[in-house]
XYZ file of C-alpha atoms in Angstrom:
748
model
C 119.194 115.407 152.251
C 120.823 116.693 155.401
C 124.408 116.126 154.273
C 123.799 117.914 151.022
C 122.342 120.867 152.867
C 125.440 120.983 155.051
C 127.683 120.921 151.989
C 125.631 123.744 150.512
C 126.005 125.553 153.876
C 122.527 127.022 154.151
C 122.715 130.530 155.594
C 119.871 129.614 157.934
C 122.263 127.484 159.978
C 123.970 130.741 160.980
C 121.083 133.216 160.692
C 118.783 131.330 163.080
C 121.349 131.013 165.923
C 122.297 134.639 165.320
C 118.644 135.710 165.564
C 118.082 133.606 168.702
C 121.202 134.916 170.425
C 120.334 138.445 169.349
C 116.781 138.064 170.660
C 118.012 136.718 174.001
C 120.538 139.505 174.240
C 117.819 142.018 173.318
C 115.631 140.724 176.151
C 118.582 140.840 178.524
C 119.501 144.383 177.449
C 115.857 145.499 177.631
C 115.499 144.112 181.138
C 118.794 145.663 182.175
C 117.818 149.067 180.770
C 114.339 148.857 182.266
C 115.768 147.871 185.646
C 118.123 150.821 185.546
C 115.350 153.171 184.379
C 113.011 151.794 187.026
C 115.787 152.226 189.559
C 116.236 155.807 188.438
C 112.504 156.448 188.724
C 112.334 154.751 192.097
C 115.324 156.733 193.271
C 113.668 159.934 192.031
C 110.395 158.907 193.648
C 112.049 158.074 196.967
C 113.987 161.303 196.882
C 110.882 163.284 195.931
C 108.829 161.579 198.624
C 111.464 162.272 201.245
C 111.690 165.945 200.307
C 107.914 166.272 199.966
C 107.434 164.694 203.357
C 109.803 167.273 204.787
C 107.867 169.994 202.978
C 104.615 168.705 204.436
C 106.144 168.723 207.893
C 107.381 172.257 207.297
C 103.903 173.382 206.250
C 102.320 171.790 209.287
C 104.988 173.266 211.532
C 104.492 176.677 209.926
C 100.761 176.352 210.444
C 101.339 175.451 214.070
C 103.759 178.350 214.458
C 101.250 180.739 212.928
C 98.554 179.520 215.259
C 100.876 179.886 218.247
C 101.880 183.406 217.250
C 98.282 184.394 216.693
C 97.399 182.890 220.052
C 100.233 184.784 221.685
C 99.047 187.990 220.053
C 95.535 187.369 221.241
C 96.847 186.608 224.709
C 98.888 189.787 224.614
C 95.900 191.830 223.512
C 93.808 190.284 226.277
C 96.452 190.892 228.931
C 97.043 194.456 227.811
C 93.315 195.188 227.659
C 92.735 193.694 231.116
C 95.710 195.617 232.472
C 94.336 198.901 231.142
C 90.938 198.060 232.546
C 92.246 197.929 236.106
C 94.292 201.109 235.838
C 92.884 203.989 237.826
C 94.372 206.666 235.594
C 93.215 205.202 232.275
C 90.761 208.027 231.709
C 93.453 210.255 230.310
C 94.532 210.350 226.678
C 98.111 211.106 227.569
C 98.106 208.257 230.010
C 96.774 205.944 227.308
C 99.601 207.067 225.022
C 102.114 206.194 227.693
C 100.471 202.799 228.275
C 100.472 202.067 224.504
C 104.155 202.775 224.216
C 104.834 200.652 227.283
C 102.899 197.647 225.970
C 103.803 198.278 222.280
C 100.294 198.602 221.029
C 99.384 201.081 218.325
C 95.820 201.980 219.185
C 94.015 202.363 222.582
C 90.503 203.759 222.652
C 88.221 204.069 225.668
C 84.479 203.957 224.750
C 81.549 204.982 226.897
C 78.527 202.638 227.013
C 76.975 204.417 224.021
C 79.963 203.651 221.784
C 81.672 207.044 221.718
C 85.403 207.457 222.163
C 86.019 209.526 225.245
C 89.747 208.895 225.586
C 92.277 207.822 222.924
C 95.979 207.254 222.606
C 97.352 210.315 221.015
C 93.918 211.898 221.443
C 93.250 211.058 217.740
C 89.688 209.889 217.622
C 88.081 211.448 220.738
C 84.417 212.071 220.019
C 84.116 209.415 217.265
C 81.057 207.271 217.710
C 80.416 203.800 216.340
C 77.694 203.686 213.790
C 75.317 200.935 212.812
C 77.012 197.937 211.211
C 80.507 198.892 212.353
C 82.530 196.143 214.076
C 82.712 198.304 217.223
C 78.932 198.632 217.177
C 78.649 194.885 216.736
C 80.777 194.207 219.870
C 78.950 196.861 221.844
C 75.635 195.212 221.125
C 76.928 191.658 221.513
C 77.148 191.839 225.274
C 80.413 189.865 225.116
C 82.981 190.411 227.828
C 85.982 189.951 225.503
C 86.585 189.732 221.725
C 89.614 189.485 219.434
C 88.955 190.326 215.785
C 90.737 189.063 212.738
C 92.859 191.586 210.940
C 90.701 194.130 209.225
C 90.894 197.479 207.543
C 90.371 200.423 209.870
C 87.341 202.466 208.800
C 89.013 205.791 209.518
C 92.729 205.387 208.685
C 92.463 202.776 205.910
C 95.266 200.824 207.707
C 95.006 197.201 208.736
C 94.844 196.339 212.447
C 94.135 193.458 214.711
C 91.732 194.661 217.379
C 90.742 193.321 220.789
C 87.849 194.506 223.012
C 87.193 194.188 226.756
C 84.034 195.417 228.499
C 83.938 197.064 231.914
C 81.187 196.491 234.447
C 79.581 199.854 233.734
C 79.144 199.022 230.058
C 82.120 201.044 228.857
C 84.763 199.127 226.922
C 88.358 199.418 225.783
C 89.592 198.808 222.190
C 93.272 198.121 221.602
C 94.882 197.411 218.219
C 98.189 196.377 216.765
C 99.149 197.580 213.301
C 99.423 194.692 210.758
C 102.934 195.691 209.731
C 104.092 194.442 213.078
C 101.838 191.399 212.974
C 102.837 190.427 209.430
C 106.469 190.628 210.349
C 105.797 187.585 212.466
C 102.945 185.881 210.669
C 104.052 186.309 207.055
C 107.028 184.136 207.818
C 104.635 181.293 208.554
C 102.038 181.666 205.810
C 101.540 178.817 203.345
C 102.470 180.976 200.364
C 105.618 182.211 202.093
C 106.592 178.628 202.892
C 105.767 177.537 199.342
C 107.942 180.319 197.923
C 110.821 179.388 200.199
C 110.560 175.676 199.481
C 110.304 176.279 195.725
C 113.859 177.590 195.723
C 115.042 174.021 196.143
C 116.912 172.541 193.135
C 114.908 170.643 190.520
C 111.501 171.837 191.825
C 109.396 173.108 188.970
C 106.346 174.085 191.030
C 104.841 173.716 194.500
C 101.107 173.873 195.122
C 98.923 173.681 198.176
C 95.393 172.648 197.305
C 92.782 173.042 199.984
C 90.193 170.441 200.774
C 87.754 172.205 198.456
C 90.318 171.759 195.613
C 91.242 175.451 195.486
C 94.881 176.284 194.860
C 95.636 178.396 197.933
C 99.345 178.729 197.307
C 101.646 178.064 194.349
C 105.187 178.936 193.390
C 103.760 179.626 189.937
C 101.427 182.489 190.883
C 99.090 182.057 187.904
C 97.706 178.895 189.484
C 96.666 180.589 192.754
C 92.923 180.638 193.137
C 92.273 178.072 190.415
C 90.264 174.947 190.908
C 92.353 171.763 190.795
C 90.253 169.044 189.210
C 92.842 166.291 188.573
C 91.898 162.883 189.865
C 95.188 162.589 191.701
C 94.172 165.314 194.127
C 90.772 163.734 194.680
C 92.414 160.354 195.270
C 94.860 161.836 197.723
C 92.086 163.638 199.634
C 89.816 160.603 199.540
C 92.375 157.966 200.516
C 94.780 160.074 202.494
C 97.615 158.270 200.638
C 100.558 159.559 198.663
C 100.238 159.423 194.875
C 102.945 159.884 192.252
C 102.854 160.160 188.490
C 104.593 161.621 185.480
C 102.612 164.459 183.927
C 103.034 167.629 181.912
C 102.965 171.121 183.375
C 103.292 174.127 181.075
C 104.443 171.841 178.229
C 107.220 170.418 180.367
C 107.409 166.857 181.583
C 107.448 166.705 185.372
C 107.191 164.172 188.154
C 104.316 165.019 190.508
C 104.057 163.881 194.117
C 100.733 164.471 195.893
C 100.957 164.253 199.684
C 97.978 164.755 202.007
C 98.450 167.489 204.615
C 96.599 166.210 207.644
C 96.735 166.230 211.381
C 94.728 164.366 213.913
C 92.667 162.775 211.142
C 91.723 166.046 209.516
C 92.772 166.745 205.881
C 93.818 170.330 205.444
C 94.526 169.779 201.776
C 97.129 168.400 199.378
C 100.716 169.454 198.841
C 101.652 168.872 195.187
C 105.337 168.970 194.332
C 106.291 169.080 190.648
C 109.843 167.895 190.112
C 111.805 168.720 187.000
C 112.690 165.529 185.149
C 115.042 167.011 182.573
C 118.142 165.726 184.350
C 116.658 162.369 185.255
C 115.213 162.085 181.751
C 118.653 162.906 180.380
C 120.129 160.199 182.594
C 117.419 157.790 181.476
C 118.079 158.708 177.855
C 121.752 158.165 178.586
C 120.983 154.735 180.023
C 118.827 153.901 177.020
C 121.485 155.258 174.668
C 124.148 153.193 176.432
C 121.884 150.187 176.134
C 121.347 150.863 172.437
C 125.091 151.375 171.919
C 125.903 148.176 173.812
C 123.241 146.349 171.860
C 124.578 147.739 168.582
C 128.214 146.962 169.477
C 127.426 143.447 170.657
C 125.153 142.906 167.651
C 127.870 144.070 165.276
C 130.489 141.964 167.063
C 128.183 138.965 167.152
C 127.255 139.466 163.510
C 130.932 139.854 162.607
C 131.851 136.689 164.493
C 128.934 134.744 163.052
C 129.540 136.106 159.566
C 133.259 135.381 159.835
C 132.410 131.883 161.006
C 129.923 131.532 158.165
C 132.435 132.750 155.582
C 135.192 130.585 157.037
C 132.979 127.517 157.187
C 131.679 128.254 153.734
C 135.273 128.510 152.531
C 136.134 125.261 154.333
C 133.106 123.586 152.796
C 134.113 124.958 149.399
C 137.646 123.634 149.850
C 136.440 120.301 151.207
C 133.526 119.592 148.894
C 133.891 121.816 145.829
C 136.431 122.041 143.058
C 138.125 125.428 143.201
C 138.715 125.625 139.455
C 135.269 124.744 138.090
C 133.096 125.399 141.154
C 131.554 121.935 140.777
C 131.185 119.470 143.679
C 134.373 117.417 143.985
C 135.217 113.752 144.464
C 134.625 113.851 148.233
C 131.169 115.313 147.683
C 130.514 112.685 144.994
C 131.375 109.853 147.375
C 129.155 111.234 150.146
C 126.317 112.012 147.736
C 126.396 108.538 146.229
C 126.594 106.912 149.652
C 123.581 108.925 150.793
C 121.578 107.906 147.715
C 122.543 104.256 148.060
C 121.808 103.966 151.786
C 119.084 106.501 152.539
C 117.852 107.760 149.181
C 114.277 107.246 148.027
C 115.299 106.848 144.388
C 114.961 103.251 143.209
C 117.549 103.511 140.437
C 120.927 105.224 140.676
C 123.549 105.349 137.942
C 126.980 106.906 137.720
C 128.481 108.291 134.520
C 132.165 109.071 134.255
C 133.374 111.340 131.460
C 137.001 111.411 130.371
C 138.893 113.600 127.911
C 141.392 111.458 125.992
C 143.545 114.231 124.620
C 143.600 116.450 127.709
C 147.089 115.406 128.808
C 148.432 116.125 125.354
C 146.793 119.564 125.416
C 148.294 120.236 128.828
C 151.760 119.267 127.661
C 151.412 121.157 124.402
C 149.787 124.416 125.468
C 150.417 124.551 129.209
C 148.359 124.027 132.328
C 146.634 127.408 132.173
C 145.210 126.443 128.799
C 144.189 123.095 130.270
C 142.405 124.872 133.116
C 140.471 126.971 130.608
C 139.426 123.758 128.849
C 138.185 122.275 132.139
C 136.160 125.407 132.922
C 134.485 125.290 129.527
C 133.768 121.583 129.954
C 132.098 122.329 133.304
C 129.965 125.034 131.681
C 128.821 122.693 128.922
C 127.954 119.964 131.410
C 125.749 122.484 133.188
C 123.342 122.163 130.250
C 122.319 118.651 131.314
C 121.700 119.325 134.993
C 118.210 118.530 136.192
C 116.123 117.266 139.079
C 117.705 113.810 139.107
C 121.094 114.734 137.682
C 124.065 116.168 139.540
C 127.434 117.052 138.005
C 130.790 116.559 139.761
C 134.412 117.076 138.880
C 135.998 113.764 139.770
C 139.686 114.430 139.208
C 142.058 115.646 136.522
C 140.171 115.562 133.231
C 137.334 113.396 134.529
C 133.813 114.497 135.371
C 131.005 112.482 136.933
C 127.237 112.614 136.524
C 124.949 110.996 139.112
C 121.573 110.042 137.613
C 118.537 108.966 139.614
C 115.107 107.563 138.792
C 115.877 106.801 135.163
C 113.687 104.501 133.072
C 116.069 101.910 131.691
C 119.472 101.306 130.153
C 118.409 102.851 126.836
C 117.562 106.096 128.575
C 121.015 106.089 130.177
C 122.602 105.521 126.775
C 120.592 108.408 125.306
C 121.717 110.639 128.145
C 125.299 109.495 127.629
C 125.059 110.376 123.943
C 123.583 113.744 124.923
C 126.606 114.347 127.152
C 129.066 113.365 124.417
C 127.217 115.494 121.853
C 128.030 118.531 123.990
C 131.631 118.076 122.882
C 131.141 117.139 119.229
C 131.879 120.746 118.324
C 135.128 122.455 119.323
C 135.327 124.286 122.638
C 136.051 127.991 122.452
C 138.816 129.373 124.681
C 140.806 132.586 124.821
C 143.521 130.830 122.831
C 141.109 129.618 120.139
C 138.932 126.606 119.352
C 139.859 123.133 120.505
C 138.448 119.713 119.587
C 138.175 117.234 122.444
C 138.185 113.460 122.276
C 135.695 112.226 124.861
C 134.690 108.851 126.257
C 132.014 107.894 128.760
C 131.433 104.979 131.105
C 128.151 104.148 132.847
C 127.566 102.089 136.000
C 124.110 101.066 137.205
C 123.336 100.224 140.804
C 122.051 96.759 139.980
C 123.440 95.343 143.200
C 121.582 96.950 146.099
C 124.616 96.304 148.321
C 126.781 98.600 146.233
C 128.810 101.322 147.917
C 129.869 104.662 146.490
C 133.469 103.482 146.341
C 132.467 100.359 144.405
C 130.431 102.333 141.858
C 133.261 104.814 141.303
C 135.701 101.938 140.968
C 133.458 100.211 138.433
C 133.021 103.427 136.439
C 136.784 103.901 136.264
C 137.177 100.264 135.268
C 134.611 100.581 132.479
C 136.379 103.716 131.301
C 139.729 101.954 131.136
C 138.206 99.257 128.943
C 137.347 101.690 126.148
C 139.507 101.676 123.047
C 141.215 105.061 123.291
C 141.482 105.262 119.515
C 137.690 105.412 119.322
C 136.278 108.892 119.903
C 132.992 109.551 121.718
C 132.626 105.948 122.897
C 130.234 104.767 125.616
C 130.981 101.774 127.813
C 128.584 100.158 130.278
C 130.191 98.403 133.199
C 130.063 94.601 133.085
C 131.156 92.204 135.798
C 133.654 90.607 133.412
C 135.561 93.885 133.457
C 136.219 93.377 137.125
C 137.539 89.889 136.448
C 139.858 91.356 133.825
C 141.000 94.020 136.265
C 141.693 91.407 138.909
C 143.707 89.427 136.351
C 145.724 92.531 135.469
C 146.266 93.205 139.144
C 147.579 89.672 139.687
C 149.916 90.056 136.736
C 151.131 93.415 138.044
C 151.809 91.947 141.485
C 153.718 89.063 139.901
C 155.827 91.494 137.862
C 156.596 93.560 140.944
C 157.615 90.445 142.866
C 159.943 89.446 140.050
C 161.474 92.914 139.864
C 162.023 92.908 143.635
C 163.407 89.350 143.514
C 165.321 88.788 140.237
C 165.723 85.076 141.012
C 161.960 84.543 141.161
C 161.198 81.750 138.702
C 157.816 83.206 137.710
C 159.616 85.426 135.232
C 162.240 83.951 132.949
C 163.697 84.241 129.467
C 163.361 81.766 126.619
C 165.970 81.832 123.875
C 165.127 81.214 120.215
C 168.159 80.290 118.073
C 169.170 82.368 115.035
C 170.663 80.522 112.083
C 173.086 81.983 109.542
C 171.865 80.671 106.170
C 175.250 81.051 104.512
C 177.230 79.058 107.103
C 174.278 77.043 108.438
C 175.548 77.822 111.932
C 173.801 79.255 114.985
C 175.067 82.775 115.474
C 172.976 83.649 118.524
C 169.579 83.816 120.175
C 166.672 86.190 120.674
C 165.764 86.545 124.363
C 161.997 86.251 124.751
C 160.378 87.211 128.087
C 158.047 84.686 129.686
C 155.783 85.003 132.742
C 153.991 82.272 134.631
C 151.453 83.368 137.251
C 150.098 80.849 139.700
C 146.410 80.283 139.050
C 146.561 82.031 135.675
C 149.219 79.979 133.898
C 151.520 81.398 131.243
C 150.788 84.994 130.342
C 151.193 86.273 126.801
C 154.123 88.693 126.439
C 151.782 91.109 124.653
C 149.568 91.156 127.763
C 152.133 91.476 130.524
C 154.342 93.896 128.561
C 151.278 96.112 128.001
C 150.468 95.961 131.718
C 154.067 96.773 132.602
C 153.909 99.838 130.378
C 150.549 100.986 131.800
C 151.686 100.458 135.406
C 155.064 102.118 134.785
C 157.044 98.933 135.400
C 158.515 98.523 131.937
C 161.797 100.258 132.682
C 162.569 98.087 135.718
C 161.347 95.012 133.838
C 163.652 95.884 130.934
C 166.594 96.135 133.312
C 165.662 92.717 134.718
C 165.695 91.289 131.171
C 169.148 92.798 130.609
C 170.303 91.248 133.871
C 169.034 87.765 132.981
C 170.467 88.119 129.451
C 173.820 88.896 131.036
C 173.587 85.694 133.088
C 172.886 83.707 129.916
C 175.805 85.304 128.060
C 178.059 84.442 131.002
C 176.926 80.851 130.850
C 177.481 80.756 127.072
C 180.977 82.052 127.647
C 181.599 79.397 130.299
C 180.570 76.762 127.766
C 182.845 78.089 125.026
C 180.292 80.096 123.070
C 181.569 83.569 123.830
C 181.086 84.856 120.258
C 177.354 84.244 120.126
C 175.050 87.269 120.097
C 171.840 87.578 122.122
C 169.224 90.100 121.007
C 166.890 91.819 123.470
C 163.702 93.768 122.741
C 163.705 97.350 124.084
C 160.546 99.439 124.485
C 160.317 103.061 123.521
C 159.680 104.008 127.166
C 163.001 102.460 128.130
C 164.861 104.065 125.303
C 163.494 107.559 126.000
C 164.435 107.407 129.684
C 167.206 109.913 130.365
C 169.120 107.468 132.537
C 168.818 104.576 130.077
C 172.381 104.684 128.747
C 173.911 105.077 132.197
C 171.851 102.251 133.706
C 172.497 100.034 130.660
C 176.260 100.524 130.884
C 176.225 99.710 134.609
C 174.420 96.430 133.908
C 176.956 95.541 131.187
C 179.802 96.317 133.551
C 178.400 94.352 136.491
C 177.456 91.378 134.293
C 180.820 91.506 132.490
C 179.049 91.497 129.120
C 180.979 92.335 125.974
C 178.952 94.903 123.964
C 179.658 92.957 120.780
C 177.624 90.036 122.165
C 174.498 92.124 122.592
C 171.900 93.265 120.109
C 168.971 95.596 120.865
C 165.710 95.264 118.964
C 163.350 98.220 118.569
C 160.020 98.479 116.763
C 159.139 101.000 114.081
C 156.542 102.612 116.382
C 159.335 103.835 118.675
C 160.579 106.056 115.870
C 157.230 107.616 115.009
C 156.904 110.477 117.492
C 160.504 110.981 118.620
C 162.576 110.120 115.578
C 165.420 112.612 116.054
C 165.857 111.890 119.773
C 165.644 108.116 119.354
C 168.000 108.110 116.387
C 170.610 110.063 118.391
C 170.374 107.566 121.232
C 170.714 104.669 118.807
C 173.956 106.144 117.547
C 175.236 106.459 121.105
C 174.418 102.789 121.657
C 176.148 101.785 118.424
C 179.194 103.750 119.498
C 179.497 101.309 122.411
C 179.755 98.405 119.964
C 176.192 97.195 120.379
C 174.213 96.308 117.283
C 170.708 97.710 116.615
C 167.917 95.758 114.951
C 164.652 97.202 113.557
C 161.980 94.656 114.510
C 158.706 93.904 112.635
C 159.908 95.797 109.587
C 157.284 96.344 106.894
C 154.223 96.537 109.128
C 154.860 99.903 110.698
C 154.796 103.434 109.369
C 158.454 104.202 108.887
C 159.341 106.217 105.868
C 161.561 104.258 103.508
C 163.412 107.465 102.789
C 164.381 107.629 106.458
C 165.617 104.060 106.544
C 168.983 105.114 105.084
C 169.467 107.643 107.907
C 168.446 105.328 110.718
C 171.261 104.291 113.042
C 170.529 100.575 112.744
C 172.444 97.469 111.638
C 169.758 94.894 111.017
C 166.269 94.733 109.524
C 164.006 91.993 110.877
C 161.364 91.053 108.304
C 157.981 90.627 109.983
C 156.376 87.183 110.125
C 153.535 88.551 107.976
C 155.778 88.555 104.892
C 157.299 85.162 105.741
C 153.842 83.553 105.990
C 153.005 84.813 102.475
C 155.798 82.646 101.032
C 153.741 79.506 101.648
C 150.513 80.728 100.047
C 151.668 82.877 97.120
C 153.832 82.538 94.108
C 157.216 84.188 94.076
C 156.072 86.743 91.537
C 153.592 88.128 94.066
C 155.989 88.317 97.012
C 157.948 91.404 98.062
C 160.015 89.609 100.695
C 162.926 89.302 98.273
C 162.655 93.043 97.573
C 162.909 93.821 101.270
C 166.018 91.627 101.549
C 167.554 93.301 98.520
C 166.754 96.800 99.792
C 168.337 95.999 103.173
C 171.498 94.788 101.527
C 171.664 97.877 99.323
C 171.491 100.008 102.486
C 174.257 97.990 104.058
C 171.949 96.298 106.491
C 171.673 92.659 107.458
C 168.316 90.942 106.767
C 166.806 88.637 109.378
C 163.600 86.635 108.808
C 161.528 85.649 111.836
C 158.655 83.184 112.090
C 160.166 80.616 109.714
C 158.167 77.435 110.185
C 158.364 75.479 106.890
C 160.981 74.175 104.461
C 159.516 76.194 101.585
C 160.185 79.379 103.511
C 163.780 78.305 104.174
C 164.373 77.575 100.511
C 162.944 80.924 99.427
C 165.015 82.864 101.953
C 168.188 81.022 100.941
C 167.455 81.692 97.292
C 167.200 85.430 97.865
C 170.194 85.541 100.198
C 168.516 86.308 103.483
C 171.291 86.508 106.069
C 169.707 85.026 109.195
C 166.504 83.141 110.007
C 164.705 82.169 113.200
C 161.488 80.309 113.906
C 160.009 76.975 114.853
C 161.512 75.369 111.738
C 164.888 75.930 113.380
C 163.809 75.607 117.008
C 161.176 76.765 119.432
C 162.294 79.157 122.221
C 164.473 77.235 124.702
C 165.434 77.444 128.332
C 169.054 78.163 129.213
C 169.885 74.498 129.679
C 168.127 73.450 126.492
C 169.838 76.249 124.567
C 173.251 74.947 125.662
C 172.251 71.421 124.705
C 170.964 72.693 121.351
C 174.344 74.269 120.661
C 176.035 71.050 121.653
C 173.863 69.183 119.167
C 172.363 66.980 121.808
């Protein structure tokens, strides 16, 4: 059932929300980290693309510059060669030397039509003739007017030159050359490799490559790659599509970010510029972002777990406090009420019964050995009850020394009785505690849910009612609830309410005193009355004193009721005094509860003072049972009462358990012989009666003997014969109202 699960506080109620929140937070953190990482990558990519684009522009510009310089050199060579061609004095080696210095050319050679040098700057190679296959021979035979060669190695000096040729009309031609040291000074600054080397000095660049359209690495900042074939698909894609491509890859066992940019102009692809960026710093930043994300996730997870766990522990503690008994760990009364209500209203079980277990002597054990000992007893009781738990049985601690067992789907009443006996049998043997073994007196009540309209409160009430109906002197008793018990409870409740009304309003006529005359057998005169309490409840009639006195004691009203009796007795004594009977004595019954009250003497004296009662006109009657458990204390109080001039009478003598040896030490004045012995006078011969012995014993102890319940002449004669002092009973008079008592005294 849902409520039961809540009271058990299933961890899933906290674990599932925790997992859901954690999962959502994980997704959020993952997306946040990925967005930041993606942002980092995009930032790196944008930065790399921007730089690479600049590099590409630089390469193209360098290429353009190189072409321009080469064109300028060619133009210079052409101009110089044409200028020499038109000079009249060119056919002089010294003149050629002067011209070379003027135009800053290193070599000037004048060839005749057969390819022999006839004049030369510095007169170095005069007489040298071009041979078959030589570049000079090739120009000579080409018939071309003008030619500029690429840089080549000179066949004679082993130096590198850039040569230009111009042919005269007679077939002779001029060769001029510029040493490559001068040319490279200009051109090397614009070569791809030189540009690559310069650009590679930029921070975070791991390598720069220029791959030609035939996938040959023409230039690289890492020289070992120069001349290799680049076969990666990225280069092919870049060449094929003419688009920029980026990717993360590995170069020389190091993770890098590669950007491939096509180098093209006017629709022609010269090749691909590949820039390899170091990713150590960005990777470190990414790892930092991921680490921060992990730390945040861990911190939030720990905080969330702590909050959820704290909430779980706190709620579990609250549930424990609200629905579980802290001492025994069993579900408590609140849980019992909810559990029963759930079974009665929503449960699928057809039959539900409630057992209530009570320990009769628990209060005595608590008072005798202390509450800690009592707690140990309760813990052991809870452990023993654990032996009967099952699928359709649940144990609860109801309150104090009471436990409850809820039983479902049982067969019949006999099965419930068997289970009840099983429960009681758990306690047939003494319970072991740290202080030793202890026998427990147990009783059990059982309530069945016969009425489908029952509520949990009604079942608990009925179980308590059935428990209260058990005779507490009978150990290990089982009582099934019957509807008549409720009627009895209602009757007791009505009586209690009536008693309370009378206590609150002393003039209430529901409660009154009847006065039975006492006759002195020696003088044949009335010496007083016994005040007898009477209660009339509307709808219930007259209530037996035994019944309402018992209820007053159980409901803790006896002390106040006793004071009310004293008060009404005082009114009667006042009226007797007003009518001239101030020497008469009225006896009043006092319960042990009254007598043991610490304030009894003080309250009693106040009533005497307010009512203006002379102590000598009052007699208190106590029963033998009052003396049983508190003899010393009660006897001391009796002496204090006697010291005030009030006489003490021991009521119902002979039927109790007083020790005759103690009778001499009792602080009493009168012995009232129980009606049991007076009734025997009618049915037995004198030789079989001990009534005379009781009278004699009382006299020997200096006590007055009073016989109550005298109803026949034979009893009167016997009591007179054996010198009984005082008699009372229906033979003399029934109990009388105040007015009738006065009239009785007046002989009317």
